[in-house]
Short mmCIF file of C-alpha atoms in Angstrom, two decimals:
data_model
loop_
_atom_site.label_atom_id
_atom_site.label_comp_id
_atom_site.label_asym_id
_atom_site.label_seq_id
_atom_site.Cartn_x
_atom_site.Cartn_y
_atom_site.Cartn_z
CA UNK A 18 0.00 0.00 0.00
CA UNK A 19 1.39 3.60 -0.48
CA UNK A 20 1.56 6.78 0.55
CA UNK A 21 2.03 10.02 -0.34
CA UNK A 22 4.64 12.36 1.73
CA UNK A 23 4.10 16.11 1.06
CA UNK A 24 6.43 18.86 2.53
CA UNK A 25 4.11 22.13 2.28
CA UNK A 26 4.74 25.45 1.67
CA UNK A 27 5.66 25.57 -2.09
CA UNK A 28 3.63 27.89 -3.93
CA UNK A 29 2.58 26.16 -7.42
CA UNK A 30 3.35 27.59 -11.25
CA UNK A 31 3.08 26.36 -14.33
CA UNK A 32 1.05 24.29 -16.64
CA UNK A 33 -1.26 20.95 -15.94
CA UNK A 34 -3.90 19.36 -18.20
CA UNK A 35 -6.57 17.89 -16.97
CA UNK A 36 -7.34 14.35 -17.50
CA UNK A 37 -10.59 12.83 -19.47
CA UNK A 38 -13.85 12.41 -17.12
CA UNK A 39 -14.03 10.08 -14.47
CA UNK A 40 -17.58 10.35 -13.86
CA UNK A 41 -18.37 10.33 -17.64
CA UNK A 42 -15.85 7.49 -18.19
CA UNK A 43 -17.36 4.97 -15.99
CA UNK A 44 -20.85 5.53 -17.87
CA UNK A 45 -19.42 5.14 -21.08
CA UNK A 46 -17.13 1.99 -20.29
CA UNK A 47 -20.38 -0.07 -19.58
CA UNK A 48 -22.93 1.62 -22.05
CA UNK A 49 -19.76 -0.01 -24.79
CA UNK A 50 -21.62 -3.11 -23.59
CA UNK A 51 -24.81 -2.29 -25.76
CA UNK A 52 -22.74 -1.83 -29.12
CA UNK A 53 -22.84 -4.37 -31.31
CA UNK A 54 -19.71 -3.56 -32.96
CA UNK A 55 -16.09 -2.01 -32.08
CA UNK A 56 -16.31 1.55 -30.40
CA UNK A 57 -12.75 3.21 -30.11
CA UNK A 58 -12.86 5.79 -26.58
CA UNK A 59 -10.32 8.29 -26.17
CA UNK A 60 -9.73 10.87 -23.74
CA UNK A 61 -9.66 8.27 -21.11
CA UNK A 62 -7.90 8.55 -17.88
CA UNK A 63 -5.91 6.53 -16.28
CA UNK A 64 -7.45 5.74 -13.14
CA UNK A 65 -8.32 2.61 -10.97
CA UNK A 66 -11.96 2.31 -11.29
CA UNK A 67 -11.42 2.54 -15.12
CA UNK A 68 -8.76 -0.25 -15.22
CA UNK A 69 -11.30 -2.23 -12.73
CA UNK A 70 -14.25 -1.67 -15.48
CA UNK A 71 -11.93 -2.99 -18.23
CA UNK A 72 -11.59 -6.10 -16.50
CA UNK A 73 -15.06 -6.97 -15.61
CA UNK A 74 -15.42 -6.28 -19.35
CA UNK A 75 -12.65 -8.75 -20.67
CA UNK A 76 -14.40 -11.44 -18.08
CA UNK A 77 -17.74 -10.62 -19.43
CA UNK A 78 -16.45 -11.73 -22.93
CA UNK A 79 -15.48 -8.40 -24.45
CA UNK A 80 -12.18 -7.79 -26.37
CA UNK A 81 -10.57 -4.40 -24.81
CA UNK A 82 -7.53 -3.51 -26.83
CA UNK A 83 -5.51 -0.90 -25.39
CA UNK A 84 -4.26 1.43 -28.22
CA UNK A 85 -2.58 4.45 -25.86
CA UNK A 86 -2.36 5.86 -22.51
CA UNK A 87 -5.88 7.25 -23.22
CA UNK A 88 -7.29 5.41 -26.10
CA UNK A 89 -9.27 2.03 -26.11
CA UNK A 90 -10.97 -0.11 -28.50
CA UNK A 91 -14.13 -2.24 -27.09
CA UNK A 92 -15.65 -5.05 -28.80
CA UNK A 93 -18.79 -6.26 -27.06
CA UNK A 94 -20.22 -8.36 -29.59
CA UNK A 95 -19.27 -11.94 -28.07
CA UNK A 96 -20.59 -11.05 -24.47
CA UNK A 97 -20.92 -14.26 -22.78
CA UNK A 98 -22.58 -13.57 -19.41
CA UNK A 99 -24.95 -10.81 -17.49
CA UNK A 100 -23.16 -11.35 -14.30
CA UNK A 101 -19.87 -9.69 -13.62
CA UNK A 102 -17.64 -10.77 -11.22
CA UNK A 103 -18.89 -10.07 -7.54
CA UNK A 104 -15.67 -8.86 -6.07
CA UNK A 105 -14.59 -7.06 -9.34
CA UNK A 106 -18.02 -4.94 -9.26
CA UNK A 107 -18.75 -4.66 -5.61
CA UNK A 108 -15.32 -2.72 -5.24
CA UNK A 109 -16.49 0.04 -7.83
CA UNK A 110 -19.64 2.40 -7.04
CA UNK A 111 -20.24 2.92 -10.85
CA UNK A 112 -20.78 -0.76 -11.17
CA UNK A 113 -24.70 -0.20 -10.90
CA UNK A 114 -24.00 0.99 -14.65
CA UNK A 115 -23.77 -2.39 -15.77
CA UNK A 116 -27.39 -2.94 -14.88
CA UNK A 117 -28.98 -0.60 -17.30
CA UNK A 118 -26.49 -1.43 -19.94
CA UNK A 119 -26.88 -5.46 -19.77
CA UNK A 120 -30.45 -5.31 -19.16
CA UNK A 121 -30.59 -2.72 -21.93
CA UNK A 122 -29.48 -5.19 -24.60
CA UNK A 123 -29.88 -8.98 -23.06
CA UNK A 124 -33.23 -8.14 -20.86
CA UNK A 125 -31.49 -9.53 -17.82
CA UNK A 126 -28.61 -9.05 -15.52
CA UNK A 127 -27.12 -9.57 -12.57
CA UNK A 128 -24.75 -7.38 -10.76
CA UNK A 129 -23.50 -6.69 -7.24
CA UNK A 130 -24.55 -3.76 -4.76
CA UNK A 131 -22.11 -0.84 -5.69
CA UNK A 132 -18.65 -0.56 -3.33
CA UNK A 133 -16.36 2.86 -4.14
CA UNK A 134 -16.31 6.12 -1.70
CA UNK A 135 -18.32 5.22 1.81
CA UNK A 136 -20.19 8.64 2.61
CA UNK A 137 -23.38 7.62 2.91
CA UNK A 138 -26.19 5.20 1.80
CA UNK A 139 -26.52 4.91 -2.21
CA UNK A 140 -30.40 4.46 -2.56
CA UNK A 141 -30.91 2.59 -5.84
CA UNK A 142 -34.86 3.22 -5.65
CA UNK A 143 -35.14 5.54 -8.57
CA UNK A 144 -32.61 3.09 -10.84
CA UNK A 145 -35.06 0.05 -9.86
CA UNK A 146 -38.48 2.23 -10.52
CA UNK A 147 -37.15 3.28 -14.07
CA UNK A 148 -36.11 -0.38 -15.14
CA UNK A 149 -39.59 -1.11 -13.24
CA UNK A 150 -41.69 1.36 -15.20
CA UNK A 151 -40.23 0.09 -18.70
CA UNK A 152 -40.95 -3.88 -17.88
CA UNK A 153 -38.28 -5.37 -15.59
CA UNK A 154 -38.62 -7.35 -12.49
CA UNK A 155 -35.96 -6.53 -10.02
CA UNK A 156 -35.40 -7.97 -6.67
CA UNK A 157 -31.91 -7.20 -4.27
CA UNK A 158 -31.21 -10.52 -2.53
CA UNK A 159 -27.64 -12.04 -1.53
CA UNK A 160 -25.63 -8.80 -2.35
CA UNK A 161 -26.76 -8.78 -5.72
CA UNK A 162 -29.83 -6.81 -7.79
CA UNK A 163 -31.33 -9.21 -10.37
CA UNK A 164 -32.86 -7.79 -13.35
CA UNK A 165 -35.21 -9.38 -15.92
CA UNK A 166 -37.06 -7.64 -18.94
CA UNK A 167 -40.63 -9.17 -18.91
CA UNK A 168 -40.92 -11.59 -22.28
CA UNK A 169 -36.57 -10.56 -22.20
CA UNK A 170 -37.15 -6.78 -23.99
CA UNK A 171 -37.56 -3.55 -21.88
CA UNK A 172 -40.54 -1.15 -23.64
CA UNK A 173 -40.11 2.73 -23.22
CA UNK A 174 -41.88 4.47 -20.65
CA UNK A 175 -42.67 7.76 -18.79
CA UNK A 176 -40.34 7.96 -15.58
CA UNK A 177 -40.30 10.68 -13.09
CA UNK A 178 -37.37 10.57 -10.70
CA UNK A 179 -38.45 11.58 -7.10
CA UNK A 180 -35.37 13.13 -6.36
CA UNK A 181 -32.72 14.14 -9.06
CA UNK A 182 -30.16 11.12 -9.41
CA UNK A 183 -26.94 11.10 -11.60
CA UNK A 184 -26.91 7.58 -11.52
CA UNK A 185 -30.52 6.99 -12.03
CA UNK A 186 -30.50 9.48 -15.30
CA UNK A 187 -27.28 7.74 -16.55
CA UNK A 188 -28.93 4.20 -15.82
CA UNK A 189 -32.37 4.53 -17.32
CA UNK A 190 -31.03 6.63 -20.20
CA UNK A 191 -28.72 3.88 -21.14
CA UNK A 192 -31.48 0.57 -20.65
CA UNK A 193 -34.05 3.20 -22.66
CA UNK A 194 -31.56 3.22 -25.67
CA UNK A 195 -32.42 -0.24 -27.09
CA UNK A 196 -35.92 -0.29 -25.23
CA UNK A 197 -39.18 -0.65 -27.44
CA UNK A 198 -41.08 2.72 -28.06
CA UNK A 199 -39.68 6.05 -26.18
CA UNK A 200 -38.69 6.57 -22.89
CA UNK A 201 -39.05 9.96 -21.17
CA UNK A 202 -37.27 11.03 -18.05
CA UNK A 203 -38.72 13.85 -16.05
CA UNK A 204 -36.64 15.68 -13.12
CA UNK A 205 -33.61 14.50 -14.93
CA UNK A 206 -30.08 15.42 -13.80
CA UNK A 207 -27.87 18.14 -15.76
CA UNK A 208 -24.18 16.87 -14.94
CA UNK A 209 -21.99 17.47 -17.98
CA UNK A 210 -21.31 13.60 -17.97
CA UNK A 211 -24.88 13.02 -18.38
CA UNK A 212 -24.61 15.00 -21.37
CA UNK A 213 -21.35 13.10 -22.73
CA UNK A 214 -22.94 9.85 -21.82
CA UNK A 215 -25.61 11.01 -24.29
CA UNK A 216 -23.53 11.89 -26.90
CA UNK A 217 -21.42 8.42 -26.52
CA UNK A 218 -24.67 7.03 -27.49
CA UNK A 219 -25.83 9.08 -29.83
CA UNK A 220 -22.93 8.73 -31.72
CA UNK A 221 -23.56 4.94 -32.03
CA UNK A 222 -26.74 5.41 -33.36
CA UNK A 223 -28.97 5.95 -30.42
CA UNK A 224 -31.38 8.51 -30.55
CA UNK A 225 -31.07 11.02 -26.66
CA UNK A 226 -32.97 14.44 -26.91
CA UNK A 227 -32.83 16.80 -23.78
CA UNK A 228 -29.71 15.85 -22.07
CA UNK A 229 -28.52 18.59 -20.10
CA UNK A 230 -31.60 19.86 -19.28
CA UNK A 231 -34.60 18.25 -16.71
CA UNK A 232 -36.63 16.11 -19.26
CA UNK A 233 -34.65 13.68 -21.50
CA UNK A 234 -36.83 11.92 -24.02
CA UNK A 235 -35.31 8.67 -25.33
CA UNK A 236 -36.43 6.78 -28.81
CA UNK A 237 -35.32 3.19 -28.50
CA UNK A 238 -33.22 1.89 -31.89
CA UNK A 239 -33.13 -1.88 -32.41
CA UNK A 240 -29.01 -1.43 -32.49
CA UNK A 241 -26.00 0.47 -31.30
CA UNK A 242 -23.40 0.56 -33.84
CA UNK A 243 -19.49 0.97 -33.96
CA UNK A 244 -17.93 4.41 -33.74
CA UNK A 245 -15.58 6.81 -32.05
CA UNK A 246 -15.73 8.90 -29.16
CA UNK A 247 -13.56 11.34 -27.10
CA UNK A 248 -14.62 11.67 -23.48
CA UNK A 249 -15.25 15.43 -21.86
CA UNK A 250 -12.53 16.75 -19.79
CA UNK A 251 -12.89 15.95 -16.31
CA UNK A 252 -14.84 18.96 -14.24
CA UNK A 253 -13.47 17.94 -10.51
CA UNK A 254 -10.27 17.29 -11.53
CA UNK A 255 -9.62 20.59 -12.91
CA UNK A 256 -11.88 22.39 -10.04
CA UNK A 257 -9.30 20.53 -7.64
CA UNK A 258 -6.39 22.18 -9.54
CA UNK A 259 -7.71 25.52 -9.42
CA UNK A 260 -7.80 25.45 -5.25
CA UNK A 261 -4.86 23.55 -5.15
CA UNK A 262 -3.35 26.81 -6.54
CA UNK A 263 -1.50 29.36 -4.15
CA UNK A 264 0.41 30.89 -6.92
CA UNK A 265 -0.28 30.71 -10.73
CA UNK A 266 -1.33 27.98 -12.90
CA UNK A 267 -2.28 27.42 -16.35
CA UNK A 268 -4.84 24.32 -16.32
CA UNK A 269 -5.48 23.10 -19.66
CA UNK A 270 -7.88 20.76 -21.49
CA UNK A 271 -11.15 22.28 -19.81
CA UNK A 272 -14.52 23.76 -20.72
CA UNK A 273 -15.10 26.48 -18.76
CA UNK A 274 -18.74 26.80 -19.29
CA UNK A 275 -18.54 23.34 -16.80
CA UNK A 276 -15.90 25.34 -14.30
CA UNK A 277 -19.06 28.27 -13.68
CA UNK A 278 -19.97 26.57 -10.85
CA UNK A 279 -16.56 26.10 -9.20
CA UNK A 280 -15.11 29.65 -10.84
CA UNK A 281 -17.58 32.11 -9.00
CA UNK A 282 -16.93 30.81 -5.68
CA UNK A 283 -13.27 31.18 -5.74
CA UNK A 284 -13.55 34.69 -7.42
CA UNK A 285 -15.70 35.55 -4.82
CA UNK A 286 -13.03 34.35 -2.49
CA UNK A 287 -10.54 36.54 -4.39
CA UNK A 288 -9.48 33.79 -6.96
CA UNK A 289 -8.06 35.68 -10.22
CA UNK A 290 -9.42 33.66 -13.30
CA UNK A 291 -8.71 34.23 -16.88
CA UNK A 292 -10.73 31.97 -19.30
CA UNK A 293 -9.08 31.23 -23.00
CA UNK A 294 -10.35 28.70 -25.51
CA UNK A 295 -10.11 25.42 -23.32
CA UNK A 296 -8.08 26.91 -21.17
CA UNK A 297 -7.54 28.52 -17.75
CA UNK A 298 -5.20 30.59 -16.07
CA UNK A 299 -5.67 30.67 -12.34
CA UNK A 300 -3.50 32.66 -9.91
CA UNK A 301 -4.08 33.44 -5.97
CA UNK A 302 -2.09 36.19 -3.89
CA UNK A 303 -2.50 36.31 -0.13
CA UNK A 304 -5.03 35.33 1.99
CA UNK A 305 -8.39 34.37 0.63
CA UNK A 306 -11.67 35.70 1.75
CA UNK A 307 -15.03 33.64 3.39
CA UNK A 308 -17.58 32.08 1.95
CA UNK A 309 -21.05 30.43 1.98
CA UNK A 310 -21.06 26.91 -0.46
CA UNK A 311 -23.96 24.48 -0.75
CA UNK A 312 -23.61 21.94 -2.85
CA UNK A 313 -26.08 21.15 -5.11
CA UNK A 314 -27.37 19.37 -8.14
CA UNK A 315 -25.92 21.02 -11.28
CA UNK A 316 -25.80 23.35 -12.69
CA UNK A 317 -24.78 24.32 -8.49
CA UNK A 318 -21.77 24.29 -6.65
CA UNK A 319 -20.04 20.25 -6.76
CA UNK A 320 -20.91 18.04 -3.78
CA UNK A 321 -17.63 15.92 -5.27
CA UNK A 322 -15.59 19.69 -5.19
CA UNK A 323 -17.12 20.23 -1.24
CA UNK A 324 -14.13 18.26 0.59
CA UNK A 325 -11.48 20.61 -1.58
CA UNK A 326 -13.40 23.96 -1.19
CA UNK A 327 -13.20 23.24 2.56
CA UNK A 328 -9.63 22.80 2.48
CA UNK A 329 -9.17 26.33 1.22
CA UNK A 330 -12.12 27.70 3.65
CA UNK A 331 -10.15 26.24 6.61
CA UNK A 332 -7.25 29.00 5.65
CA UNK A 333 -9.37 32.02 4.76
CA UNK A 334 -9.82 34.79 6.31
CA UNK A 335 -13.15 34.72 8.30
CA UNK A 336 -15.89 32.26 9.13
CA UNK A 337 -17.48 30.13 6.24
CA UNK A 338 -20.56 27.94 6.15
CA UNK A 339 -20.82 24.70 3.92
CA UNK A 340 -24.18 22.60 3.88
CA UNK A 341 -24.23 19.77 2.04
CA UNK A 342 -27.61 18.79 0.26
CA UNK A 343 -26.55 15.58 -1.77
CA UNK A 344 -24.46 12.99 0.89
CA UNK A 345 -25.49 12.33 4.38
CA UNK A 346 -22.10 11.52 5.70
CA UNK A 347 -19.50 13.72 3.36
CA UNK A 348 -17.86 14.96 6.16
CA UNK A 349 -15.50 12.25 6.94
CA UNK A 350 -12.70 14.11 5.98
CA UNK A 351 -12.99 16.73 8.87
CA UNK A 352 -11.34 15.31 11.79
CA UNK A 353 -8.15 14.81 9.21
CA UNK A 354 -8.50 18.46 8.51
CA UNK A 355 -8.09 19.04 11.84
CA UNK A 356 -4.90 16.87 12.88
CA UNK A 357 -3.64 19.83 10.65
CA UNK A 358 -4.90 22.56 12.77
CA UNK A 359 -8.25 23.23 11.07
CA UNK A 360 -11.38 24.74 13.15
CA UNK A 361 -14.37 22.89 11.86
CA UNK A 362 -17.39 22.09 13.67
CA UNK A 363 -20.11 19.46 12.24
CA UNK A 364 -23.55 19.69 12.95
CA UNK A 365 -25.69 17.17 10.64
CA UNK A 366 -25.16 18.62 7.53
CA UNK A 367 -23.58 21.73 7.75
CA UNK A 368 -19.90 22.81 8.93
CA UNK A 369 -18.71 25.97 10.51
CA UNK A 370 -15.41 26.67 9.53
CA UNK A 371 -13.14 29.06 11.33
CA UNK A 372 -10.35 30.39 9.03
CA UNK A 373 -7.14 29.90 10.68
CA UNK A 374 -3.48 31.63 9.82
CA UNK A 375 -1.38 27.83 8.90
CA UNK A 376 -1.59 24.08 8.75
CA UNK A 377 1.08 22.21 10.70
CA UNK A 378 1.93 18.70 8.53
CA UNK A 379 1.18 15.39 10.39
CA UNK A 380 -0.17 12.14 9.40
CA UNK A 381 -3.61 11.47 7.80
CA UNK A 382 -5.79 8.94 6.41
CA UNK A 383 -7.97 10.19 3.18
CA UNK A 384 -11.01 8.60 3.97
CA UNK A 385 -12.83 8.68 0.29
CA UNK A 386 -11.45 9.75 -3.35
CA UNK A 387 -12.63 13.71 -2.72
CA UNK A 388 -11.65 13.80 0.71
CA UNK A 389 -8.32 12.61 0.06
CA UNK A 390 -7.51 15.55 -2.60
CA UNK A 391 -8.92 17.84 0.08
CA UNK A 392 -6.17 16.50 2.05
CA UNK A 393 -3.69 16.28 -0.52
CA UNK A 394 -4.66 20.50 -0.85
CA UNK A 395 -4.26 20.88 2.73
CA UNK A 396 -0.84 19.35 2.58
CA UNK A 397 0.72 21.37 0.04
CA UNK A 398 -0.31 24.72 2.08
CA UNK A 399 0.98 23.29 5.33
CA UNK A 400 3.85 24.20 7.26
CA UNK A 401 6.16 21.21 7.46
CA UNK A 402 6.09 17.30 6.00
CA UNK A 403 2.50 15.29 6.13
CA UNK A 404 2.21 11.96 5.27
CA UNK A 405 -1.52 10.96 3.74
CA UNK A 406 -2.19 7.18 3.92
CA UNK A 407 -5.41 5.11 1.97
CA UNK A 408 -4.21 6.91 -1.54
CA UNK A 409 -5.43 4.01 -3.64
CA UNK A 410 -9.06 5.98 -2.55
CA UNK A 411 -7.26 9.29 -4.19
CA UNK A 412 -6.04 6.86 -7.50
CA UNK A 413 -9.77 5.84 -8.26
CA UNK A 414 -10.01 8.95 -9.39
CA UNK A 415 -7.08 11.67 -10.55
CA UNK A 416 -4.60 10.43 -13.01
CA UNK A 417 -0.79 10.35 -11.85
CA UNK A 418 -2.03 12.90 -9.65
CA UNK A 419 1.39 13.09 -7.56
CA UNK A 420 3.33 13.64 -11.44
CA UNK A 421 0.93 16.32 -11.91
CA UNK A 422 2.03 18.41 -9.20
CA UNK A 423 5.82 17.86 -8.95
CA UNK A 424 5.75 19.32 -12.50
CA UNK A 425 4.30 22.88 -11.23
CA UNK A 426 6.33 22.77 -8.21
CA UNK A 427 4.71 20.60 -5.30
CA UNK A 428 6.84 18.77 -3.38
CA UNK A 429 5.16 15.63 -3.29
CA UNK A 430 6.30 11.81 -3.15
CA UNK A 431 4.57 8.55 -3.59
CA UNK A 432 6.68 5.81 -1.56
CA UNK A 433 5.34 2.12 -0.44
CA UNK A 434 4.04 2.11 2.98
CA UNK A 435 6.10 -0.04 5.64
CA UNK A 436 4.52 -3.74 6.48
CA UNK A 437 4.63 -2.63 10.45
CA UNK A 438 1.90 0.14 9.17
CA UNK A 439 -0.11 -1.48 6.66
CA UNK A 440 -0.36 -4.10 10.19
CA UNK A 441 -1.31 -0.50 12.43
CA UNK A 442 -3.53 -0.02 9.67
CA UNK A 443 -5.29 -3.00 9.61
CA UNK A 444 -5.91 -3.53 13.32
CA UNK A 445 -6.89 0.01 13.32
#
């Protein structure tokens, strides 16, 4: 297991691109399922939960031919099974996107309960009442939710989602695609990977109207077809950058229209941000000012950018206030924050955070894939050396994340953890 060792203090410059979407890759991984024929992806990053995905796919049956460092081919035409591996899928949280995809072109499937990032329950109500409303019979027994298409064929229907889901919209949209008739989904999400999931499809001959916005209407097509696709840049991952920053950095490969969200709160802080083309040039002097943030769906401020915001709140000037409408339990993180020196106090769903003057480096856990880049933040602005443990959470998620930064100045190390603390660790 490793860790990361960060000595703080070092002001960052330079250049970094940003990566290819996480959340939009592990959507479009599975929905490759539903093609009959070979889709090439690019723009992929290199992350754990995307190598993870490529091997439930090879065990499913599928041929995955890695061209580059971001570049794929898929063949899904010789699928041989609707149920992935249990411990391959039950360690990913996007593996509930097999289920729309699989039922969405074999009328049945079988997958595990999702694993990933533990912040709170991950209701899949409004996944089961779409697949419900267009014909399927699910039941959750043993770990697993089983799937089956009445007479093995979904048929489109009208599906209102109580609360707005990212996952649900991403699931039904995808088992809609090759449904009979045309699916509608009302109270729909607006995520930009909703929209790129769309695309993905579209551009295999599915037929999505309305992504981006609250209603998506879906006409089912009897079959996907090959293609090529380049996945969006990654929105977090570049919002992470930009707070990271206590000096000046040029982040590349972004759309800033997706950044809005993320941009106006740290230029209300005092954030200087230029926009150009896809690019960004962000740059920070002295002490930033205090906010309000609560997270929302989009097109609102991140709940996965609310563990990094609150790194930076922790060191601006003032008293902040984040509430947190998405997660029950996204505040994990705090109690790291403060073996730092941060002054946070948790009631429920909202945090009071007292600005103080430094961090002092120590050692920390990252207890989930945002909260350990809120941590990695805090350790680059800290006074002294921390050492941040559990970084295979942080590597589901940012791509060579620790080369990123020493290339704009961080000093930052990956090195194996010792077996006398992976045993502390374990006991603990």
């Amino acid at each position: 297991m490793n860790k990361y060792i960060v000595n703080g203090g070092r002001p960052l410059y330079g250049e970094v691109t940003v990566s290819g979407a996480k959340n939009a890759a592990v959507a479009i991984i599975p929905a490759a399922l539903m093609v009959d024929g070979v889709c090439r992806i690019e723009n992929i990053p290199q992350i754990s939960d995307v190598t993870l995905f490529f091997s439930i796919l090879d065990e499913l049956g599928a041929k995955v031919r890695i061209l580059n460092r971001h570049a794929v081919e898929l063949d899904c035409r010789a699928i041989r099974s609707t149920r992935p591996s249990y411990e391959l899928a039950r360690r990913i949280r996007a593996s509930y996107y097999l289920l729309g995809a699989l039922l969405g072109r074999f009328g049945e499937a079988t997958v595990a309960m999702p694993g990933g990032c533990d912040f709170g329950v991950r209701p899949i109500d409004q996944h089961i009442k779409g697949f419900t409303a267009m014909g399927a019979q699910v039941s959750v027994e043993g770990g697993y939710i089983n799937a089956r298409a009445k007479n093995g064929h979904l048929k489109g229907a009208n599906v209102y989602l109580d609360v707005v889901s990212v996952g649900a919209t991403m699931n039904i949209m995808m088992a809609a695609a090759l449904a009979e008739g045309t699916t509608i989904i009302e109270n729909a999400a607006r995520e930009p990977h909703i929209v790129d999931l769309a695309n993905f499809l579209n551009s295999m001959g599915a037929d999505v109207k309305g992504a981006g916005t609250d209603s998506i209407k879906i006409r089912g097509v009897k079959r996907l077809n090959g293609g090529s696709y380049a996945i969006i840049p990654d929105q977090i991952e570049a919002g992470t950058y930009m707070a990271a920053v206590g000096g000046e950095l040029l982040i590349r490969n972004v759309i800033p229209k997706h950044m809005d969200c993320i941009s106006a709160k740290l230029m209300e802080m005092g954030v200087e941000i230029e926009e150009n083309g896809d690019e960004m040039l962000v740059r920070r002097t002295g002490r930033l000012h205090r906010t309000n943030i609560k997270t929302m769906p989009y097109p609102g401020f991140p709940t996965d950018m609310q563990p990094q915001i609150a790194s930076v709140l922790a060191l601006a000037d003032g008293t902040s206030l984040i509430t947190e409408s998405v997660w029950n339990n996204r505040f994990k993180y705090v109690d790291e924050l403060k073996r730092l020196g941060a002054r946070i106090q948790v009631d429920g769903k909202m945090a009071v955070l007292e600005g103080v003057d430094h961090f002092t480096g120590a050692p920390v856990q990252a207890p989930d894939l945002r909260a350990g880049a809120a941590l990695v933040i805090a350790a680059l602005a800290a006074h002294g050396t921390t050492e941040i443990s559990h970084v295979q959470y942080i590597e589901r998620g940012y791509e060579d994340i620790v080369g990123k930064l020493r290339a704009v100045g961080a000093d930052i190390s990956m090195v194996d953890e010792p077996e006398t603390e992976k045993e502390e660790a374990r006991i603990g």
